[in-house]
């Protein structure tokens, strides 16, 4: 029982770490291009996108952990690793697609349309590569995957809220739109990066 509670505690600690101090968007730049596209895009719900990305990262984490442990002794594991993790993402994406088709809820059509851009995202693949290059345990990988997904949701909230305020007339015309959004993300990244730098603290 204590081993289970310890694993849950480790997963929770790494989720909090990935959510705040090691936010994948602000400290590593993962998924920034898609984040900027989401702001002001009325066709895609930022909330549903972030939720699907969070679910995908949480499901991919244990699959990538076990798949990565199978190739650890191979001499050519470095070039094989990204392909293996892309295959893990594809398996999870197909599984999620099958579930959404089977459920047939009121938002299933919307979620099926959003799923490919949420699952095939540099945030998902980059998080997996961080987990494996840092040699995280299974509990750490699940916690970091969940926290990174929630961190993406936090980033979406911050940038979407700022998008409404960055339309001010006080901003010089040359900086309005994408330039001021990138400056805002850069300032946030510097603030969050200052907590731990580039290394994982746990």
Short mmCIF file of C-alpha atoms in Angstrom, two decimals:
data_model
loop_
_atom_site.label_atom_id
_atom_site.label_comp_id
_atom_site.label_asym_id
_atom_site.label_seq_id
_atom_site.Cartn_x
_atom_site.Cartn_y
_atom_site.Cartn_z
CA UNK A 1 0.00 0.00 0.00
CA UNK A 2 2.82 2.40 0.86
CA UNK A 3 4.44 1.74 -2.56
CA UNK A 4 1.20 2.74 -4.30
CA UNK A 5 0.87 5.90 -2.22
CA UNK A 6 4.53 6.72 -2.88
CA UNK A 7 3.99 6.30 -6.65
CA UNK A 8 0.91 8.54 -6.51
CA UNK A 9 2.88 11.13 -4.55
CA UNK A 10 5.72 11.06 -7.10
CA UNK A 11 3.26 11.35 -10.00
CA UNK A 12 1.54 14.30 -8.31
CA UNK A 13 4.87 16.03 -7.60
CA UNK A 14 5.95 15.69 -11.24
CA UNK A 15 2.53 16.85 -12.44
CA UNK A 16 2.88 20.04 -10.38
CA UNK A 17 6.47 20.42 -11.59
CA UNK A 18 5.42 20.12 -15.26
CA UNK A 19 2.43 22.41 -14.73
CA UNK A 20 4.32 25.34 -13.23
CA UNK A 21 8.12 25.25 -12.93
CA UNK A 22 8.76 23.10 -16.03
CA UNK A 23 5.85 24.24 -18.19
CA UNK A 24 6.63 22.71 -21.61
CA UNK A 25 5.42 25.75 -23.55
CA UNK A 26 7.20 28.45 -21.58
CA UNK A 27 10.47 26.68 -20.67
CA UNK A 28 10.96 24.54 -23.79
CA UNK A 29 8.81 26.17 -26.46
CA UNK A 30 6.82 23.00 -27.18
CA UNK A 31 3.54 23.60 -29.04
CA UNK A 32 3.93 27.39 -29.23
CA UNK A 33 3.01 27.58 -32.93
CA UNK A 34 -0.30 25.80 -32.34
CA UNK A 35 -0.96 27.89 -29.22
CA UNK A 36 -0.64 31.12 -31.24
CA UNK A 37 -2.97 29.73 -33.92
CA UNK A 38 -5.57 28.86 -31.26
CA UNK A 39 -5.77 32.45 -30.04
CA UNK A 40 -8.47 34.14 -32.07
CA UNK A 41 -9.48 30.96 -33.92
CA UNK A 42 -13.24 30.74 -33.42
CA UNK A 43 -13.53 27.36 -35.17
CA UNK A 44 -11.47 25.46 -32.59
CA UNK A 45 -12.29 25.54 -28.88
CA UNK A 46 -9.11 26.14 -26.90
CA UNK A 47 -10.58 24.26 -23.91
CA UNK A 48 -11.46 21.11 -25.86
CA UNK A 49 -8.11 21.22 -27.66
CA UNK A 50 -6.20 21.46 -24.37
CA UNK A 51 -8.34 18.72 -22.81
CA UNK A 52 -7.67 16.32 -25.70
CA UNK A 53 -3.95 17.14 -25.58
CA UNK A 54 -3.92 16.50 -21.83
CA UNK A 55 -5.69 13.12 -22.20
CA UNK A 56 -3.37 12.16 -25.07
CA UNK A 57 -0.21 13.00 -23.13
CA UNK A 58 -1.42 11.12 -20.06
CA UNK A 59 -2.26 8.00 -22.11
CA UNK A 60 0.92 8.15 -24.20
CA UNK A 61 3.25 8.45 -21.17
CA UNK A 62 2.99 4.83 -19.92
CA UNK A 63 2.95 3.45 -23.47
CA UNK A 64 6.12 5.38 -24.35
CA UNK A 65 7.72 4.29 -21.07
CA UNK A 66 7.25 0.59 -21.81
CA UNK A 67 8.10 0.97 -25.51
CA UNK A 68 11.24 2.94 -24.69
CA UNK A 69 12.41 0.31 -22.20
CA UNK A 70 12.26 -2.31 -24.97
CA UNK A 71 14.83 -0.51 -27.15
CA UNK A 72 17.17 0.71 -24.41
CA UNK A 73 19.81 -1.95 -25.23
CA UNK A 74 19.73 -1.49 -29.02
CA UNK A 75 22.81 0.22 -30.52
CA UNK A 76 20.68 2.26 -32.95
CA UNK A 77 18.11 3.39 -30.37
CA UNK A 78 18.71 7.14 -30.87
CA UNK A 79 17.32 7.36 -34.44
CA UNK A 80 14.66 4.76 -33.64
CA UNK A 81 13.31 6.58 -30.56
CA UNK A 82 11.33 9.39 -32.30
CA UNK A 83 9.75 6.89 -34.72
CA UNK A 84 8.77 4.63 -31.84
CA UNK A 85 7.19 7.52 -29.95
CA UNK A 86 5.32 8.70 -33.04
CA UNK A 87 3.94 5.16 -33.28
CA UNK A 88 2.85 5.40 -29.62
CA UNK A 89 1.04 8.68 -30.38
CA UNK A 90 -0.64 7.06 -33.40
CA UNK A 91 -1.85 4.10 -31.31
CA UNK A 92 -3.31 6.40 -28.64
CA UNK A 93 -4.87 8.66 -31.30
CA UNK A 94 -6.57 5.67 -32.98
CA UNK A 95 -7.80 4.48 -29.57
CA UNK A 96 -9.23 7.91 -28.73
CA UNK A 97 -10.83 8.17 -32.18
CA UNK A 98 -12.51 4.76 -31.70
CA UNK A 99 -13.82 5.79 -28.26
CA UNK A 100 -15.21 9.09 -29.58
CA UNK A 101 -16.91 7.29 -32.48
CA UNK A 102 -18.40 4.67 -30.13
CA UNK A 103 -19.70 7.21 -27.58
CA UNK A 104 -21.48 9.42 -30.15
CA UNK A 105 -22.05 12.28 -27.70
CA UNK A 106 -23.20 15.78 -28.62
CA UNK A 107 -19.61 17.01 -29.00
CA UNK A 108 -18.13 13.85 -30.57
CA UNK A 109 -17.96 15.42 -34.04
CA UNK A 110 -16.13 18.48 -32.72
CA UNK A 111 -13.70 16.35 -30.69
CA UNK A 112 -12.99 14.03 -33.65
CA UNK A 113 -12.17 17.08 -35.77
CA UNK A 114 -9.84 18.52 -33.10
CA UNK A 115 -8.18 15.21 -32.14
CA UNK A 116 -5.55 15.01 -34.95
CA UNK A 117 -4.20 18.52 -34.34
CA UNK A 118 -4.19 17.94 -30.57
CA UNK A 119 -2.50 14.52 -30.71
CA UNK A 120 0.00 15.19 -33.51
CA UNK A 121 1.53 18.15 -31.75
CA UNK A 122 5.10 19.02 -30.85
CA UNK A 123 3.92 19.37 -27.25
CA UNK A 124 3.03 15.66 -27.09
CA UNK A 125 6.15 14.32 -28.82
CA UNK A 126 8.45 16.77 -27.03
CA UNK A 127 7.05 15.82 -23.62
CA UNK A 128 7.69 12.14 -24.36
CA UNK A 129 11.27 12.86 -25.42
CA UNK A 130 11.86 14.86 -22.22
CA UNK A 131 10.49 11.99 -20.13
CA UNK A 132 12.68 9.42 -21.80
CA UNK A 133 15.89 11.47 -22.04
CA UNK A 134 15.53 12.28 -18.32
CA UNK A 135 14.99 8.53 -17.63
CA UNK A 136 11.80 9.11 -15.66
CA UNK A 137 10.15 6.19 -13.91
CA UNK A 138 6.61 5.13 -14.83
CA UNK A 139 5.02 7.26 -12.08
CA UNK A 140 7.19 10.25 -12.99
CA UNK A 141 6.32 9.86 -16.69
CA UNK A 142 2.57 9.73 -16.03
CA UNK A 143 2.76 12.71 -13.67
CA UNK A 144 4.91 14.73 -16.07
CA UNK A 145 2.60 13.89 -19.00
CA UNK A 146 -0.49 14.92 -17.05
CA UNK A 147 1.17 18.07 -15.75
CA UNK A 148 2.40 19.05 -19.21
CA UNK A 149 -1.14 18.70 -20.57
CA UNK A 150 -2.50 20.85 -17.75
CA UNK A 151 0.38 23.26 -18.34
CA UNK A 152 -0.74 23.60 -21.95
CA UNK A 153 -4.25 24.41 -20.69
CA UNK A 154 -2.76 27.04 -18.35
CA UNK A 155 -0.79 28.55 -21.23
CA UNK A 156 -3.91 28.64 -23.43
CA UNK A 157 -5.81 30.44 -20.64
CA UNK A 158 -3.02 33.00 -20.10
CA UNK A 159 -2.50 33.76 -23.79
CA UNK A 160 -6.23 33.85 -24.59
CA UNK A 161 -6.88 36.27 -21.74
CA UNK A 162 -3.92 38.39 -22.81
CA UNK A 163 -5.19 38.38 -26.41
CA UNK A 164 -8.22 40.34 -25.27
CA UNK A 165 -6.07 42.91 -23.48
CA UNK A 166 -3.32 43.19 -26.10
CA UNK A 167 -5.70 44.89 -28.52
CA UNK A 168 -5.28 48.14 -26.62
CA UNK A 169 -4.80 51.37 -28.58
CA UNK A 170 -1.85 52.13 -26.27
CA UNK A 171 0.19 49.46 -28.10
CA UNK A 172 2.04 50.92 -31.11
CA UNK A 173 0.47 49.80 -34.38
CA UNK A 174 3.62 47.99 -35.54
CA UNK A 175 3.48 45.72 -32.48
CA UNK A 176 -0.22 44.82 -32.55
CA UNK A 177 -1.28 41.24 -33.26
CA UNK A 178 1.39 38.54 -33.53
CA UNK A 179 4.43 40.65 -32.47
CA UNK A 180 2.96 41.69 -29.11
CA UNK A 181 1.68 38.14 -28.53
CA UNK A 182 5.19 36.74 -29.05
CA UNK A 183 6.67 39.39 -26.75
CA UNK A 184 4.07 38.51 -24.09
CA UNK A 185 4.86 34.77 -24.38
CA UNK A 186 8.58 35.56 -24.19
CA UNK A 187 8.18 37.59 -20.99
CA UNK A 188 6.09 34.80 -19.43
CA UNK A 189 8.71 32.25 -20.52
CA UNK A 190 11.50 34.26 -18.87
CA UNK A 191 9.51 34.52 -15.63
CA UNK A 192 8.75 30.78 -15.48
CA UNK A 193 12.20 29.76 -16.71
CA UNK A 194 13.67 31.66 -13.78
CA UNK A 195 12.20 29.16 -11.29
CA UNK A 196 14.40 26.21 -12.25
CA UNK A 197 16.27 26.90 -15.47
CA UNK A 198 16.53 23.97 -17.87
CA UNK A 199 17.05 21.16 -15.37
CA UNK A 200 14.38 19.11 -13.61
CA UNK A 201 14.52 19.85 -9.88
CA UNK A 202 12.99 16.66 -8.42
#
